[in-house]
XYZ file of N, CA and C in Angstrom:
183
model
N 0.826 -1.206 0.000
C 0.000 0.000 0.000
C 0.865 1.263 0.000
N 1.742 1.021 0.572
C 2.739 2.291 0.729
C 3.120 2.775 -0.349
N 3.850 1.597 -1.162
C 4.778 1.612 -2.342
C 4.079 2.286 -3.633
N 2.631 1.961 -3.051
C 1.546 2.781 -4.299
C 0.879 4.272 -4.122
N 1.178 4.621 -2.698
C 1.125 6.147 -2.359
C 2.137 6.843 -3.090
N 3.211 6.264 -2.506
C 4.666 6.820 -2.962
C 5.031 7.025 -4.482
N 4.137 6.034 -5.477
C 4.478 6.175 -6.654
C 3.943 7.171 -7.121
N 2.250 7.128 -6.509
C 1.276 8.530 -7.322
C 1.944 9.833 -7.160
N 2.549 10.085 -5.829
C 2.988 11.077 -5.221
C 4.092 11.357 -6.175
N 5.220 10.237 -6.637
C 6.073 10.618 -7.638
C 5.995 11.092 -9.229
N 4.721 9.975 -9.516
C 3.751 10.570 -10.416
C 3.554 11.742 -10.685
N 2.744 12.111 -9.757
C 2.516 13.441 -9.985
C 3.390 14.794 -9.590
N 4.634 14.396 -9.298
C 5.787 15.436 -9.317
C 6.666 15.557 -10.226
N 6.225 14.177 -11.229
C 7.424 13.995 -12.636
C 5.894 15.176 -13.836
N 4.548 15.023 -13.360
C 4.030 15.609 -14.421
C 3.622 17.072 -13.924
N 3.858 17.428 -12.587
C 4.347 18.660 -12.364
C 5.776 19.383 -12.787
N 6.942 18.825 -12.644
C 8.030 19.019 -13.552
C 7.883 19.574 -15.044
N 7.407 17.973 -15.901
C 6.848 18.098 -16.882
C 6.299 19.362 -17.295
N 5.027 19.852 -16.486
C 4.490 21.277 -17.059
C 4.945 22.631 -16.924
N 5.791 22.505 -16.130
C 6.983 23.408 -15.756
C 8.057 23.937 -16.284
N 8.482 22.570 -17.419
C 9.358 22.891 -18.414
C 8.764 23.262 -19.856
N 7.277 22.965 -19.496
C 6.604 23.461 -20.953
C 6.678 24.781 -20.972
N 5.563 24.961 -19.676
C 5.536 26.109 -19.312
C 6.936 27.117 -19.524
N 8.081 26.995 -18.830
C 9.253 27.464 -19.150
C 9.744 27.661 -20.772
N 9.555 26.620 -21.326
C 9.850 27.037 -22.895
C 8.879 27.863 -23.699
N 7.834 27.610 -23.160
C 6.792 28.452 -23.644
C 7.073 29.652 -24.132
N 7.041 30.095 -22.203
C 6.705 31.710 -21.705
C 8.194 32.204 -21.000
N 9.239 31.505 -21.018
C 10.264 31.707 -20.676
C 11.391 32.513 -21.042
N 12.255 33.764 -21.107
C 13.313 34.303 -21.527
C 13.914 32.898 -22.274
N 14.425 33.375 -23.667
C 15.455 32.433 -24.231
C 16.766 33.160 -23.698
N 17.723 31.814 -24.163
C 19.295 31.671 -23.921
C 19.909 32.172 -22.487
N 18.961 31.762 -21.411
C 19.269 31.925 -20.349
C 19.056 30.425 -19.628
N 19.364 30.244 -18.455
C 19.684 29.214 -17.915
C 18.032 28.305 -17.252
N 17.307 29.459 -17.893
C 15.927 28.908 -17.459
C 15.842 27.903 -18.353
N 16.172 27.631 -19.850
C 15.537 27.130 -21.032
C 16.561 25.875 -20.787
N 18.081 25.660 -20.326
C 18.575 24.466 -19.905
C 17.517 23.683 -18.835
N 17.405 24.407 -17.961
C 16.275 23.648 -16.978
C 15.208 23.508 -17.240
N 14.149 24.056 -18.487
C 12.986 23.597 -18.962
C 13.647 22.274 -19.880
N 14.718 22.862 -20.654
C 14.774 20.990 -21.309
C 15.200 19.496 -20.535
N 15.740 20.299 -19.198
C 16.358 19.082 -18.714
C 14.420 18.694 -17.737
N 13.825 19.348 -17.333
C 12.219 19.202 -17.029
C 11.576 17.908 -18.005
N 11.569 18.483 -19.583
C 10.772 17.885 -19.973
C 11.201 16.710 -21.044
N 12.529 16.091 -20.886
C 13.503 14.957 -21.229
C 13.430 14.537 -19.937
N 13.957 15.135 -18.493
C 13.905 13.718 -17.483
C 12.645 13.723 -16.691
N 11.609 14.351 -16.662
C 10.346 13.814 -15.822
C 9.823 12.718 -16.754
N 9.513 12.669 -17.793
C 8.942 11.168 -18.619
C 9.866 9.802 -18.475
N 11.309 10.138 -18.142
C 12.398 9.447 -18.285
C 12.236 8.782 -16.514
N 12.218 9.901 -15.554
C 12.085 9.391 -14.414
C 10.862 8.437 -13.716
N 9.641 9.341 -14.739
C 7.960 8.509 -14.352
C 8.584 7.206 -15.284
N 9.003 7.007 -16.367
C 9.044 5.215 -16.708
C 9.612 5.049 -15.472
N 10.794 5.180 -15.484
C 11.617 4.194 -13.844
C 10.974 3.904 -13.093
N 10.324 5.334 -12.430
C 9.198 4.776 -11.128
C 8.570 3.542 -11.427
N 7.769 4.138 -12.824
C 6.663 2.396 -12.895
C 7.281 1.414 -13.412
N 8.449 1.116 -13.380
C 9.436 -0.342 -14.127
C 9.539 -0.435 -12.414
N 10.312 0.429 -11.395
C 10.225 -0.031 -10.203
C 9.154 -0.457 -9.168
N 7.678 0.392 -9.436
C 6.777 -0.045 -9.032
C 6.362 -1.701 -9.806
N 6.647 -1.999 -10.928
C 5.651 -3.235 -11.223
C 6.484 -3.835 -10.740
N 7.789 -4.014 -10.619
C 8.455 -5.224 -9.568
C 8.555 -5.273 -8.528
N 8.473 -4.282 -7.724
C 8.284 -4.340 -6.695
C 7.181 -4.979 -6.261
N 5.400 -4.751 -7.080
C 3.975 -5.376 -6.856
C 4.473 -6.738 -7.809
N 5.078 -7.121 -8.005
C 4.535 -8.402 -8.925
C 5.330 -9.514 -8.097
């Protein structure tokens, strides 16, 4: 039960990230250090939510 709190909770901080770096490229100053951290947002929150759930299904299975 835990392990499935903990995932949503990660869940939903990789697709808070996620909109953060949209958001950032969006509406963000270019060639400043914001637009490195919107791409590194929205390359590793999808990258980090797989892991979680490759670690969550083994962990439940």
């Amino acid at each position: 039960m835990r392990k499935g709190i903990r995932f949503v909770i990660g869940i939903i901080g990789c697709i808070l990230l996620f909109g953060l770096g949209v958001y950032q490229l969006s509406f963000g100053s270019e060639g400043s250090y914001s637009e490195w951290f919107a791409w590194f947002c929205v390359i590793g929150a999808p990258i980090s939510a797989l892991g979680m759930y490759r670690n969550y299904k083994l962990a439940t299975s």
